[in-house]
Every structure is written in C-alpha cells, then in structure tokens.
C-alpha cells in the first residue's frame, strides 16, 4: 500500500514506529547529534521535517540551535507543531515541497542542513536542485547531513543486498529484483546510488563523503568550503 503522508492516521502511525524496519536509523541519528555538537550555533534547515522527531532531538541537544522545518505533509506538520510548541521562537515550520524549494523564504548563512529519509522521493533533477538550494543557504563551512535510503545498483547485485537486509532485520525485504522495483514504485521511492548523491553534492560545491553506508541505508555528509 502506498504511503499517504497527508492522512493524519498514517502520520501518527509512522511517528510511533519510525525506527521499525530500519536498524541503521537510530545509530545514524545518534552520530548526527554528536557531530552537531561541534557545529556553530544558528539556523538549521530540516528538509522533510515530518513530525518533528529529529528537530526535537536537535533542539534538546544543542542550546544555540534554531530549526526551520520544511515538509509537504500538513498532517505531519500538525504533529510537529504540537511536539515543538514548547521551543517557541527556536522553531519555524513551513509547509513546502522539496521539489519547489525556490519558493521557500529561508534564512541564509545557516550553520547546517539535515535531510533524514526525505530526499529519496526525488528524481535526480529534483535532487540536484534541492542540493544546490541547500548549498546556497549555508554559511561558509556549513554542513549538510543526509540520512536516507540508497538505491540497490542492479539486479546482478540484488541477492547480496537482500541477504544483508535479512541479517539487519530490515522490512519489508522483497525476495527478488522485480519485487524490489515494485515496492519502490508503490511507495513513490526513487533512491539514488551513493555515488550519484556524492556527485550531486560535489557538483553543487560541497566537499562530500559517505560517512557510513550499510547496504541500502547510508549517512552522507557535505560541507561548504570556507
């Protein structure tokens, strides 16, 4: 069944089980919070902020942080507004689609940007535009953190990824390549391979690296030059 991010019931169910079936997520988020401790205080862009789970973690862990959260789901933003209400002026939430970021009025000179499980819905052209927009809104030495699904490169390699996903306890885990492609299509997912994401980051001007990759899940980083 396709994910309906505009459905309040679906949004609440996702919020309650956001780490289920993705064992790498918790560790990647912990690593993100550790690195953010060394990032300059200021605005942090949260691209695809969803229900505000990550924003809350960041605000709790970094006293000088302010969050601009962007999401296209009104249902998710309603949960985020309730969750992040106590942080008052440290949070600004905006309903916005990641395919049209040029319409968003965002602070410039942001200290960091984060995109957690949000960019894999974009095709390559849209992904490129989102990366470039992010680069333009970061301060010199600003960081871009991407924690997301990665494409399995080919049918020839699929069995190895399937075995790893089974060991990791990822779900769902389609048995074959055709099932994998069908699962992506049903969910509107268009993940890029790690090499493709790094290329887009470098094209935009970032120095980039794959910090931690576990099969089709990864944490990639980019930093704007001084």
mmCIF file with all atom_site columns, C-alpha atoms in Angstrom:
data_model
loop_
_atom_site.group_PDB
_atom_site.id
_atom_site.type_symbol
_atom_site.label_atom_id
_atom_site.label_alt_id
_atom_site.label_comp_id
_atom_site.label_asym_id
_atom_site.label_entity_id
_atom_site.label_seq_id
_atom_site.pdbx_PDB_ins_code
_atom_site.Cartn_x
_atom_site.Cartn_y
_atom_site.Cartn_z
_atom_site.occupancy
_atom_site.B_iso_or_equiv
_atom_site.pdbx_formal_charge
_atom_site.auth_seq_id
_atom_site.auth_comp_id
_atom_site.auth_asym_id
_atom_site.auth_atom_id
_atom_site.pdbx_PDB_model_num
ATOM 1   C CA . UNK A 1 1   ? 0.000  0.000   0.000   1.00 0.00 ? 1   UNK A CA 1
ATOM 2   C CA . UNK A 1 2   ? 1.299  3.454   -0.925  1.00 0.00 ? 2   UNK A CA 1
ATOM 3   C CA . UNK A 1 3   ? 2.246  5.817   1.870   1.00 0.00 ? 3   UNK A CA 1
ATOM 4   C CA . UNK A 1 4   ? -0.292 8.612   2.315   1.00 0.00 ? 4   UNK A CA 1
ATOM 5   C CA . UNK A 1 5   ? 1.577  11.344  4.144   1.00 0.00 ? 5   UNK A CA 1
ATOM 6   C CA . UNK A 1 6   ? -1.490 13.604  4.105   1.00 0.00 ? 6   UNK A CA 1
ATOM 7   C CA . UNK A 1 7   ? -3.543 11.103  6.129   1.00 0.00 ? 7   UNK A CA 1
ATOM 8   C CA . UNK A 1 8   ? -3.463 12.047  9.857   1.00 0.00 ? 8   UNK A CA 1
ATOM 9   C CA . UNK A 1 9   ? -3.865 8.399   10.923  1.00 0.00 ? 9   UNK A CA 1
ATOM 10  C CA . UNK A 1 10  ? -0.929 7.315   8.741   1.00 0.00 ? 10  UNK A CA 1
ATOM 11  C CA . UNK A 1 11  ? 1.183  10.213  10.046  1.00 0.00 ? 11  UNK A CA 1
ATOM 12  C CA . UNK A 1 12  ? 0.501  9.238   13.661  1.00 0.00 ? 12  UNK A CA 1
ATOM 13  C CA . UNK A 1 13  ? 1.263  5.554   12.972  1.00 0.00 ? 13  UNK A CA 1
ATOM 14  C CA . UNK A 1 14  ? 4.561  6.423   11.247  1.00 0.00 ? 14  UNK A CA 1
ATOM 15  C CA . UNK A 1 15  ? 5.547  8.725   14.103  1.00 0.00 ? 15  UNK A CA 1
ATOM 16  C CA . UNK A 1 16  ? 5.017  5.917   16.605  1.00 0.00 ? 16  UNK A CA 1
ATOM 17  C CA . UNK A 1 17  ? 7.228  3.403   14.748  1.00 0.00 ? 17  UNK A CA 1
ATOM 18  C CA . UNK A 1 18  ? 9.781  5.491   12.856  1.00 0.00 ? 18  UNK A CA 1
ATOM 19  C CA . UNK A 1 19  ? 12.735 3.176   13.561  1.00 0.00 ? 19  UNK A CA 1
ATOM 20  C CA . UNK A 1 20  ? 10.929 -0.111  12.888  1.00 0.00 ? 20  UNK A CA 1
ATOM 21  C CA . UNK A 1 21  ? 12.457 -1.994  9.970   1.00 0.00 ? 21  UNK A CA 1
ATOM 22  C CA . UNK A 1 22  ? 15.431 0.362   9.727   1.00 0.00 ? 22  UNK A CA 1
ATOM 23  C CA . UNK A 1 23  ? 18.038 -0.658  12.311  1.00 0.00 ? 23  UNK A CA 1
ATOM 24  C CA . UNK A 1 24  ? 20.653 1.789   10.990  1.00 0.00 ? 24  UNK A CA 1
ATOM 25  C CA . UNK A 1 25  ? 18.448 4.823   11.656  1.00 0.00 ? 25  UNK A CA 1
ATOM 26  C CA . UNK A 1 26  ? 18.976 5.038   15.420  1.00 0.00 ? 26  UNK A CA 1
ATOM 27  C CA . UNK A 1 27  ? 22.757 4.876   15.160  1.00 0.00 ? 27  UNK A CA 1
ATOM 28  C CA . UNK A 1 28  ? 22.878 7.387   12.314  1.00 0.00 ? 28  UNK A CA 1
ATOM 29  C CA . UNK A 1 29  ? 20.743 9.799   14.325  1.00 0.00 ? 29  UNK A CA 1
ATOM 30  C CA . UNK A 1 30  ? 22.997 9.377   17.355  1.00 0.00 ? 30  UNK A CA 1
ATOM 31  C CA . UNK A 1 31  ? 26.028 10.129  15.190  1.00 0.00 ? 31  UNK A CA 1
ATOM 32  C CA . UNK A 1 32  ? 24.271 13.178  13.725  1.00 0.00 ? 32  UNK A CA 1
ATOM 33  C CA . UNK A 1 33  ? 23.623 14.615  17.181  1.00 0.00 ? 33  UNK A CA 1
ATOM 34  C CA . UNK A 1 34  ? 27.242 14.053  18.193  1.00 0.00 ? 34  UNK A CA 1
ATOM 35  C CA . UNK A 1 35  ? 28.602 15.871  15.137  1.00 0.00 ? 35  UNK A CA 1
ATOM 36  C CA . UNK A 1 36  ? 26.125 18.734  15.584  1.00 0.00 ? 36  UNK A CA 1
ATOM 37  C CA . UNK A 1 37  ? 27.645 19.454  18.985  1.00 0.00 ? 37  UNK A CA 1
ATOM 38  C CA . UNK A 1 38  ? 30.678 20.823  17.118  1.00 0.00 ? 38  UNK A CA 1
ATOM 39  C CA . UNK A 1 39  ? 28.657 22.801  14.560  1.00 0.00 ? 39  UNK A CA 1
ATOM 40  C CA . UNK A 1 40  ? 28.254 26.553  15.031  1.00 0.00 ? 40  UNK A CA 1
ATOM 41  C CA . UNK A 1 41  ? 25.016 27.693  16.661  1.00 0.00 ? 41  UNK A CA 1
ATOM 42  C CA . UNK A 1 42  ? 22.358 29.213  14.443  1.00 0.00 ? 42  UNK A CA 1
ATOM 43  C CA . UNK A 1 43  ? 19.686 28.148  11.992  1.00 0.00 ? 43  UNK A CA 1
ATOM 44  C CA . UNK A 1 44  ? 19.483 24.512  10.920  1.00 0.00 ? 44  UNK A CA 1
ATOM 45  C CA . UNK A 1 45  ? 17.388 23.572  7.913   1.00 0.00 ? 45  UNK A CA 1
ATOM 46  C CA . UNK A 1 46  ? 15.352 20.389  8.390   1.00 0.00 ? 46  UNK A CA 1
ATOM 47  C CA . UNK A 1 47  ? 14.374 19.240  4.898   1.00 0.00 ? 47  UNK A CA 1
ATOM 48  C CA . UNK A 1 48  ? 11.388 16.947  5.254   1.00 0.00 ? 48  UNK A CA 1
ATOM 49  C CA . UNK A 1 49  ? 10.986 17.510  8.988   1.00 0.00 ? 49  UNK A CA 1
ATOM 50  C CA . UNK A 1 50  ? 7.933  15.254  9.225   1.00 0.00 ? 50  UNK A CA 1
ATOM 51  C CA . UNK A 1 51  ? 6.513  15.044  12.730  1.00 0.00 ? 51  UNK A CA 1
ATOM 52  C CA . UNK A 1 52  ? 9.403  16.959  14.294  1.00 0.00 ? 52  UNK A CA 1
ATOM 53  C CA . UNK A 1 53  ? 11.145 13.968  15.861  1.00 0.00 ? 53  UNK A CA 1
ATOM 54  C CA . UNK A 1 54  ? 14.617 14.904  14.618  1.00 0.00 ? 54  UNK A CA 1
ATOM 55  C CA . UNK A 1 55  ? 14.084 18.605  15.244  1.00 0.00 ? 55  UNK A CA 1
ATOM 56  C CA . UNK A 1 56  ? 13.235 17.864  18.868  1.00 0.00 ? 56  UNK A CA 1
ATOM 57  C CA . UNK A 1 57  ? 16.410 15.801  19.282  1.00 0.00 ? 57  UNK A CA 1
ATOM 58  C CA . UNK A 1 58  ? 18.492 18.617  17.803  1.00 0.00 ? 58  UNK A CA 1
ATOM 59  C CA . UNK A 1 59  ? 16.869 21.343  19.932  1.00 0.00 ? 59  UNK A CA 1
ATOM 60  C CA . UNK A 1 60  ? 17.298 19.289  23.104  1.00 0.00 ? 60  UNK A CA 1
ATOM 61  C CA . UNK A 1 61  ? 20.938 18.564  22.333  1.00 0.00 ? 61  UNK A CA 1
ATOM 62  C CA . UNK A 1 62  ? 22.065 21.978  21.104  1.00 0.00 ? 62  UNK A CA 1
ATOM 63  C CA . UNK A 1 63  ? 21.030 25.032  23.082  1.00 0.00 ? 63  UNK A CA 1
ATOM 64  C CA . UNK A 1 64  ? 22.035 27.522  20.383  1.00 0.00 ? 64  UNK A CA 1
ATOM 65  C CA . UNK A 1 65  ? 20.158 25.813  17.561  1.00 0.00 ? 65  UNK A CA 1
ATOM 66  C CA . UNK A 1 66  ? 17.111 27.145  15.745  1.00 0.00 ? 66  UNK A CA 1
ATOM 67  C CA . UNK A 1 67  ? 15.173 24.959  13.323  1.00 0.00 ? 67  UNK A CA 1
ATOM 68  C CA . UNK A 1 68  ? 13.432 25.804  10.075  1.00 0.00 ? 68  UNK A CA 1
ATOM 69  C CA . UNK A 1 69  ? 11.406 22.688  9.332   1.00 0.00 ? 69  UNK A CA 1
ATOM 70  C CA . UNK A 1 70  ? 10.000 22.105  5.859   1.00 0.00 ? 70  UNK A CA 1
ATOM 71  C CA . UNK A 1 71  ? 7.510  19.404  4.920   1.00 0.00 ? 71  UNK A CA 1
ATOM 72  C CA . UNK A 1 72  ? 4.776  18.915  2.324   1.00 0.00 ? 72  UNK A CA 1
ATOM 73  C CA . UNK A 1 73  ? 2.519  16.939  4.681   1.00 0.00 ? 73  UNK A CA 1
ATOM 74  C CA . UNK A 1 74  ? 0.040  19.061  6.624   1.00 0.00 ? 74  UNK A CA 1
ATOM 75  C CA . UNK A 1 75  ? -0.736 16.011  8.781   1.00 0.00 ? 75  UNK A CA 1
ATOM 76  C CA . UNK A 1 76  ? 2.899  15.584  9.756   1.00 0.00 ? 76  UNK A CA 1
ATOM 77  C CA . UNK A 1 77  ? 3.289  19.308  10.439  1.00 0.00 ? 77  UNK A CA 1
ATOM 78  C CA . UNK A 1 78  ? 0.308  19.241  12.818  1.00 0.00 ? 78  UNK A CA 1
ATOM 79  C CA . UNK A 1 79  ? 2.120  16.624  14.913  1.00 0.00 ? 79  UNK A CA 1
ATOM 80  C CA . UNK A 1 80  ? 5.326  18.664  14.675  1.00 0.00 ? 80  UNK A CA 1
ATOM 81  C CA . UNK A 1 81  ? 3.579  21.838  15.847  1.00 0.00 ? 81  UNK A CA 1
ATOM 82  C CA . UNK A 1 82  ? 2.322  20.069  18.967  1.00 0.00 ? 82  UNK A CA 1
ATOM 83  C CA . UNK A 1 83  ? 5.666  18.403  19.649  1.00 0.00 ? 83  UNK A CA 1
ATOM 84  C CA . UNK A 1 84  ? 7.775  21.511  19.099  1.00 0.00 ? 84  UNK A CA 1
ATOM 85  C CA . UNK A 1 85  ? 5.436  24.092  20.611  1.00 0.00 ? 85  UNK A CA 1
ATOM 86  C CA . UNK A 1 86  ? 7.440  24.388  23.860  1.00 0.00 ? 86  UNK A CA 1
ATOM 87  C CA . UNK A 1 87  ? 10.510 25.539  21.904  1.00 0.00 ? 87  UNK A CA 1
ATOM 88  C CA . UNK A 1 88  ? 8.674  28.687  20.864  1.00 0.00 ? 88  UNK A CA 1
ATOM 89  C CA . UNK A 1 89  ? 10.801 31.060  18.760  1.00 0.00 ? 89  UNK A CA 1
ATOM 90  C CA . UNK A 1 90  ? 13.537 28.461  18.238  1.00 0.00 ? 90  UNK A CA 1
ATOM 91  C CA . UNK A 1 91  ? 11.306 26.723  15.677  1.00 0.00 ? 91  UNK A CA 1
ATOM 92  C CA . UNK A 1 92  ? 9.695  27.784  12.436  1.00 0.00 ? 92  UNK A CA 1
ATOM 93  C CA . UNK A 1 93  ? 7.620  25.257  10.484  1.00 0.00 ? 93  UNK A CA 1
ATOM 94  C CA . UNK A 1 94  ? 6.642  25.755  6.856   1.00 0.00 ? 94  UNK A CA 1
ATOM 95  C CA . UNK A 1 95  ? 4.519  23.638  4.545   1.00 0.00 ? 95  UNK A CA 1
ATOM 96  C CA . UNK A 1 96  ? 6.707  23.269  1.465   1.00 0.00 ? 96  UNK A CA 1
ATOM 97  C CA . UNK A 1 97  ? 7.523  20.676  -1.168  1.00 0.00 ? 97  UNK A CA 1
ATOM 98  C CA . UNK A 1 98  ? 11.157 19.695  -1.593  1.00 0.00 ? 98  UNK A CA 1
ATOM 99  C CA . UNK A 1 99  ? 10.616 19.845  -5.360  1.00 0.00 ? 99  UNK A CA 1
ATOM 100 C CA . UNK A 1 100 ? 9.977  23.605  -5.205  1.00 0.00 ? 100 UNK A CA 1
ATOM 101 C CA . UNK A 1 101 ? 12.385 24.938  -2.611  1.00 0.00 ? 101 UNK A CA 1
ATOM 102 C CA . UNK A 1 102 ? 12.939 28.070  -4.680  1.00 0.00 ? 102 UNK A CA 1
ATOM 103 C CA . UNK A 1 103 ? 9.557  29.250  -3.354  1.00 0.00 ? 103 UNK A CA 1
ATOM 104 C CA . UNK A 1 104 ? 10.683 28.974  0.275   1.00 0.00 ? 104 UNK A CA 1
ATOM 105 C CA . UNK A 1 105 ? 11.827 32.026  2.178   1.00 0.00 ? 105 UNK A CA 1
ATOM 106 C CA . UNK A 1 106 ? 14.638 30.645  4.312   1.00 0.00 ? 106 UNK A CA 1
ATOM 107 C CA . UNK A 1 107 ? 17.472 32.179  6.304   1.00 0.00 ? 107 UNK A CA 1
ATOM 108 C CA . UNK A 1 108 ? 20.814 32.456  4.579   1.00 0.00 ? 108 UNK A CA 1
ATOM 109 C CA . UNK A 1 109 ? 24.085 31.651  6.328   1.00 0.00 ? 109 UNK A CA 1
ATOM 110 C CA . UNK A 1 110 ? 22.569 28.606  8.071   1.00 0.00 ? 110 UNK A CA 1
ATOM 111 C CA . UNK A 1 111 ? 25.001 26.567  10.129  1.00 0.00 ? 111 UNK A CA 1
ATOM 112 C CA . UNK A 1 112 ? 23.712 23.195  8.910   1.00 0.00 ? 112 UNK A CA 1
ATOM 113 C CA . UNK A 1 113 ? 21.024 21.350  6.989   1.00 0.00 ? 113 UNK A CA 1
ATOM 114 C CA . UNK A 1 114 ? 19.656 17.883  7.635   1.00 0.00 ? 114 UNK A CA 1
ATOM 115 C CA . UNK A 1 115 ? 17.599 15.589  5.397   1.00 0.00 ? 115 UNK A CA 1
ATOM 116 C CA . UNK A 1 116 ? 16.513 12.403  7.124   1.00 0.00 ? 116 UNK A CA 1
ATOM 117 C CA . UNK A 1 117 ? 14.630 9.907   4.956   1.00 0.00 ? 117 UNK A CA 1
ATOM 118 C CA . UNK A 1 118 ? 13.230 12.648  2.751   1.00 0.00 ? 118 UNK A CA 1
ATOM 119 C CA . UNK A 1 119 ? 15.290 13.044  -0.419  1.00 0.00 ? 119 UNK A CA 1
ATOM 120 C CA . UNK A 1 120 ? 14.774 9.536   -1.781  1.00 0.00 ? 120 UNK A CA 1
ATOM 121 C CA . UNK A 1 121 ? 11.352 10.627  -3.027  1.00 0.00 ? 121 UNK A CA 1
ATOM 122 C CA . UNK A 1 122 ? 13.000 12.981  -5.551  1.00 0.00 ? 122 UNK A CA 1
ATOM 123 C CA . UNK A 1 123 ? 14.202 12.140  -9.039  1.00 0.00 ? 123 UNK A CA 1
ATOM 124 C CA . UNK A 1 124 ? 17.761 13.109  -9.981  1.00 0.00 ? 124 UNK A CA 1
ATOM 125 C CA . UNK A 1 125 ? 16.845 16.505  -11.418 1.00 0.00 ? 125 UNK A CA 1
ATOM 126 C CA . UNK A 1 126 ? 14.824 17.419  -8.351  1.00 0.00 ? 126 UNK A CA 1
ATOM 127 C CA . UNK A 1 127 ? 17.550 16.081  -6.050  1.00 0.00 ? 127 UNK A CA 1
ATOM 128 C CA . UNK A 1 128 ? 20.158 18.222  -7.818  1.00 0.00 ? 128 UNK A CA 1
ATOM 129 C CA . UNK A 1 129 ? 18.020 21.342  -7.381  1.00 0.00 ? 129 UNK A CA 1
ATOM 130 C CA . UNK A 1 130 ? 17.469 20.597  -3.681  1.00 0.00 ? 130 UNK A CA 1
ATOM 131 C CA . UNK A 1 131 ? 21.202 20.129  -3.090  1.00 0.00 ? 131 UNK A CA 1
ATOM 132 C CA . UNK A 1 132 ? 22.054 23.378  -4.863  1.00 0.00 ? 132 UNK A CA 1
ATOM 133 C CA . UNK A 1 133 ? 19.380 25.299  -2.937  1.00 0.00 ? 133 UNK A CA 1
ATOM 134 C CA . UNK A 1 134 ? 20.764 23.920  0.306   1.00 0.00 ? 134 UNK A CA 1
ATOM 135 C CA . UNK A 1 135 ? 24.317 24.921  -0.620  1.00 0.00 ? 135 UNK A CA 1
ATOM 136 C CA . UNK A 1 136 ? 23.143 28.475  -1.313  1.00 0.00 ? 136 UNK A CA 1
ATOM 137 C CA . UNK A 1 137 ? 21.539 28.748  2.135   1.00 0.00 ? 137 UNK A CA 1
ATOM 138 C CA . UNK A 1 138 ? 24.501 27.523  4.164   1.00 0.00 ? 138 UNK A CA 1
ATOM 139 C CA . UNK A 1 139 ? 27.182 29.679  5.704   1.00 0.00 ? 139 UNK A CA 1
ATOM 140 C CA . UNK A 1 140 ? 30.819 29.052  4.774   1.00 0.00 ? 140 UNK A CA 1
ATOM 141 C CA . UNK A 1 141 ? 31.882 25.794  6.460   1.00 0.00 ? 141 UNK A CA 1
ATOM 142 C CA . UNK A 1 142 ? 28.206 24.896  6.849   1.00 0.00 ? 142 UNK A CA 1
ATOM 143 C CA . UNK A 1 143 ? 27.295 21.195  6.996   1.00 0.00 ? 143 UNK A CA 1
ATOM 144 C CA . UNK A 1 144 ? 24.760 19.118  5.070   1.00 0.00 ? 144 UNK A CA 1
ATOM 145 C CA . UNK A 1 145 ? 23.762 15.774  6.590   1.00 0.00 ? 145 UNK A CA 1
ATOM 146 C CA . UNK A 1 146 ? 21.813 13.215  4.555   1.00 0.00 ? 146 UNK A CA 1
ATOM 147 C CA . UNK A 1 147 ? 20.492 10.067  6.234   1.00 0.00 ? 147 UNK A CA 1
ATOM 148 C CA . UNK A 1 148 ? 18.478 8.099   3.737   1.00 0.00 ? 148 UNK A CA 1
ATOM 149 C CA . UNK A 1 149 ? 17.649 5.104   1.616   1.00 0.00 ? 149 UNK A CA 1
ATOM 150 C CA . UNK A 1 150 ? 20.152 4.354   -1.170  1.00 0.00 ? 150 UNK A CA 1
ATOM 151 C CA . UNK A 1 151 ? 19.491 2.614   -4.462  1.00 0.00 ? 151 UNK A CA 1
ATOM 152 C CA . UNK A 1 152 ? 20.499 -1.004  -4.892  1.00 0.00 ? 152 UNK A CA 1
ATOM 153 C CA . UNK A 1 153 ? 22.561 -0.613  -8.068  1.00 0.00 ? 153 UNK A CA 1
ATOM 154 C CA . UNK A 1 154 ? 21.472 -3.554  -10.196 1.00 0.00 ? 154 UNK A CA 1
ATOM 155 C CA . UNK A 1 155 ? 19.671 -6.883  -10.441 1.00 0.00 ? 155 UNK A CA 1
ATOM 156 C CA . UNK A 1 156 ? 23.027 -8.652  -10.637 1.00 0.00 ? 156 UNK A CA 1
ATOM 157 C CA . UNK A 1 157 ? 23.916 -7.411  -7.135  1.00 0.00 ? 157 UNK A CA 1
ATOM 158 C CA . UNK A 1 158 ? 20.473 -7.719  -5.586  1.00 0.00 ? 158 UNK A CA 1
ATOM 159 C CA . UNK A 1 159 ? 20.918 -11.070 -3.844  1.00 0.00 ? 159 UNK A CA 1
ATOM 160 C CA . UNK A 1 160 ? 23.817 -9.743  -1.769  1.00 0.00 ? 160 UNK A CA 1
ATOM 161 C CA . UNK A 1 161 ? 21.760 -6.743  -0.631  1.00 0.00 ? 161 UNK A CA 1
ATOM 162 C CA . UNK A 1 162 ? 18.793 -8.996  0.113   1.00 0.00 ? 162 UNK A CA 1
ATOM 163 C CA . UNK A 1 163 ? 20.934 -11.192 2.365   1.00 0.00 ? 163 UNK A CA 1
ATOM 164 C CA . UNK A 1 164 ? 22.328 -8.149  4.189   1.00 0.00 ? 164 UNK A CA 1
ATOM 165 C CA . UNK A 1 165 ? 18.863 -6.685  4.710   1.00 0.00 ? 165 UNK A CA 1
ATOM 166 C CA . UNK A 1 166 ? 17.709 -10.008 6.144   1.00 0.00 ? 166 UNK A CA 1
ATOM 167 C CA . UNK A 1 167 ? 20.645 -10.064 8.576   1.00 0.00 ? 167 UNK A CA 1
ATOM 168 C CA . UNK A 1 168 ? 19.905 -6.463  9.570   1.00 0.00 ? 168 UNK A CA 1
ATOM 169 C CA . UNK A 1 169 ? 16.233 -7.152  10.143  1.00 0.00 ? 169 UNK A CA 1
ATOM 170 C CA . UNK A 1 170 ? 15.072 -4.631  7.570   1.00 0.00 ? 170 UNK A CA 1
ATOM 171 C CA . UNK A 1 171 ? 11.477 -4.831  6.489   1.00 0.00 ? 171 UNK A CA 1
ATOM 172 C CA . UNK A 1 172 ? 9.973  -5.214  4.046   1.00 0.00 ? 172 UNK A CA 1
ATOM 173 C CA . UNK A 1 173 ? 12.640 -7.142  2.178   1.00 0.00 ? 173 UNK A CA 1
ATOM 174 C CA . UNK A 1 174 ? 11.392 -8.198  -1.292  1.00 0.00 ? 174 UNK A CA 1
ATOM 175 C CA . UNK A 1 175 ? 12.629 -11.622 -2.346  1.00 0.00 ? 175 UNK A CA 1
ATOM 176 C CA . UNK A 1 176 ? 13.745 -10.639 -5.839  1.00 0.00 ? 176 UNK A CA 1
ATOM 177 C CA . UNK A 1 177 ? 14.644 -7.699  -8.066  1.00 0.00 ? 177 UNK A CA 1
ATOM 178 C CA . UNK A 1 178 ? 11.188 -7.350  -9.638  1.00 0.00 ? 178 UNK A CA 1
ATOM 179 C CA . UNK A 1 179 ? 9.624  -7.295  -6.182  1.00 0.00 ? 179 UNK A CA 1
ATOM 180 C CA . UNK A 1 180 ? 12.084 -4.607  -5.106  1.00 0.00 ? 180 UNK A CA 1
ATOM 181 C CA . UNK A 1 181 ? 11.256 -2.403  -8.098  1.00 0.00 ? 181 UNK A CA 1
ATOM 182 C CA . UNK A 1 182 ? 7.536  -2.864  -7.499  1.00 0.00 ? 182 UNK A CA 1
ATOM 183 C CA . UNK A 1 183 ? 7.938  -1.943  -3.823  1.00 0.00 ? 183 UNK A CA 1
ATOM 184 C CA . UNK A 1 184 ? 9.791  1.259   -4.755  1.00 0.00 ? 184 UNK A CA 1
ATOM 185 C CA . UNK A 1 185 ? 7.148  2.205   -7.307  1.00 0.00 ? 185 UNK A CA 1
ATOM 186 C CA . UNK A 1 186 ? 4.228  1.616   -4.953  1.00 0.00 ? 186 UNK A CA 1
ATOM 187 C CA . UNK A 1 187 ? 5.812  3.851   -2.331  1.00 0.00 ? 187 UNK A CA 1
ATOM 188 C CA . UNK A 1 188 ? 6.908  6.553   -4.748  1.00 0.00 ? 188 UNK A CA 1
ATOM 189 C CA . UNK A 1 189 ? 10.559 5.981   -3.799  1.00 0.00 ? 189 UNK A CA 1
ATOM 190 C CA . UNK A 1 190 ? 13.334 6.888   -6.247  1.00 0.00 ? 190 UNK A CA 1
ATOM 191 C CA . UNK A 1 191 ? 16.570 6.439   -4.299  1.00 0.00 ? 191 UNK A CA 1
ATOM 192 C CA . UNK A 1 192 ? 19.879 7.283   -5.933  1.00 0.00 ? 192 UNK A CA 1
ATOM 193 C CA . UNK A 1 193 ? 23.056 5.204   -5.544  1.00 0.00 ? 193 UNK A CA 1
ATOM 194 C CA . UNK A 1 194 ? 25.609 6.546   -3.122  1.00 0.00 ? 194 UNK A CA 1
ATOM 195 C CA . UNK A 1 195 ? 27.952 7.507   -5.971  1.00 0.00 ? 195 UNK A CA 1
ATOM 196 C CA . UNK A 1 196 ? 25.173 9.552   -7.584  1.00 0.00 ? 196 UNK A CA 1
ATOM 197 C CA . UNK A 1 197 ? 24.445 11.509  -4.407  1.00 0.00 ? 197 UNK A CA 1
ATOM 198 C CA . UNK A 1 198 ? 28.117 12.261  -3.846  1.00 0.00 ? 198 UNK A CA 1
ATOM 199 C CA . UNK A 1 199 ? 28.364 13.501  -7.416  1.00 0.00 ? 199 UNK A CA 1
ATOM 200 C CA . UNK A 1 200 ? 25.447 15.895  -6.911  1.00 0.00 ? 200 UNK A CA 1
ATOM 201 C CA . UNK A 1 201 ? 26.988 17.212  -3.700  1.00 0.00 ? 201 UNK A CA 1
ATOM 202 C CA . UNK A 1 202 ? 30.315 17.827  -5.410  1.00 0.00 ? 202 UNK A CA 1
ATOM 203 C CA . UNK A 1 203 ? 28.623 19.484  -8.402  1.00 0.00 ? 203 UNK A CA 1
ATOM 204 C CA . UNK A 1 204 ? 26.945 21.959  -6.043  1.00 0.00 ? 204 UNK A CA 1
ATOM 205 C CA . UNK A 1 205 ? 30.270 22.859  -4.441  1.00 0.00 ? 205 UNK A CA 1
ATOM 206 C CA . UNK A 1 206 ? 30.319 20.669  -1.346  1.00 0.00 ? 206 UNK A CA 1
ATOM 207 C CA . UNK A 1 207 ? 33.241 18.605  -0.172  1.00 0.00 ? 207 UNK A CA 1
ATOM 208 C CA . UNK A 1 208 ? 31.450 15.324  0.390   1.00 0.00 ? 208 UNK A CA 1
ATOM 209 C CA . UNK A 1 209 ? 31.850 11.816  1.732   1.00 0.00 ? 209 UNK A CA 1
ATOM 210 C CA . UNK A 1 210 ? 29.859 8.683   2.531   1.00 0.00 ? 210 UNK A CA 1
ATOM 211 C CA . UNK A 1 211 ? 30.346 8.643   6.290   1.00 0.00 ? 211 UNK A CA 1
ATOM 212 C CA . UNK A 1 212 ? 28.580 5.344   6.966   1.00 0.00 ? 212 UNK A CA 1
ATOM 213 C CA . UNK A 1 213 ? 26.899 3.047   4.441   1.00 0.00 ? 213 UNK A CA 1
ATOM 214 C CA . UNK A 1 214 ? 25.128 -0.189  5.343   1.00 0.00 ? 214 UNK A CA 1
ATOM 215 C CA . UNK A 1 215 ? 23.760 -1.776  2.217   1.00 0.00 ? 215 UNK A CA 1
ATOM 216 C CA . UNK A 1 216 ? 20.931 0.446   1.010   1.00 0.00 ? 216 UNK A CA 1
ATOM 217 C CA . UNK A 1 217 ? 20.998 2.769   4.028   1.00 0.00 ? 217 UNK A CA 1
ATOM 218 C CA . UNK A 1 218 ? 23.558 5.464   4.489   1.00 0.00 ? 218 UNK A CA 1
ATOM 219 C CA . UNK A 1 219 ? 24.710 8.679   6.122   1.00 0.00 ? 219 UNK A CA 1
ATOM 220 C CA . UNK A 1 220 ? 26.353 11.066  3.683   1.00 0.00 ? 220 UNK A CA 1
ATOM 221 C CA . UNK A 1 221 ? 27.869 14.428  4.530   1.00 0.00 ? 221 UNK A CA 1
ATOM 222 C CA . UNK A 1 222 ? 28.762 17.581  2.664   1.00 0.00 ? 222 UNK A CA 1
ATOM 223 C CA . UNK A 1 223 ? 30.486 20.723  3.846   1.00 0.00 ? 223 UNK A CA 1
ATOM 224 C CA . UNK A 1 224 ? 30.581 24.090  2.166   1.00 0.00 ? 224 UNK A CA 1
ATOM 225 C CA . UNK A 1 225 ? 34.094 25.475  1.737   1.00 0.00 ? 225 UNK A CA 1
ATOM 226 C CA . UNK A 1 226 ? 35.233 28.470  3.790   1.00 0.00 ? 226 UNK A CA 1
#
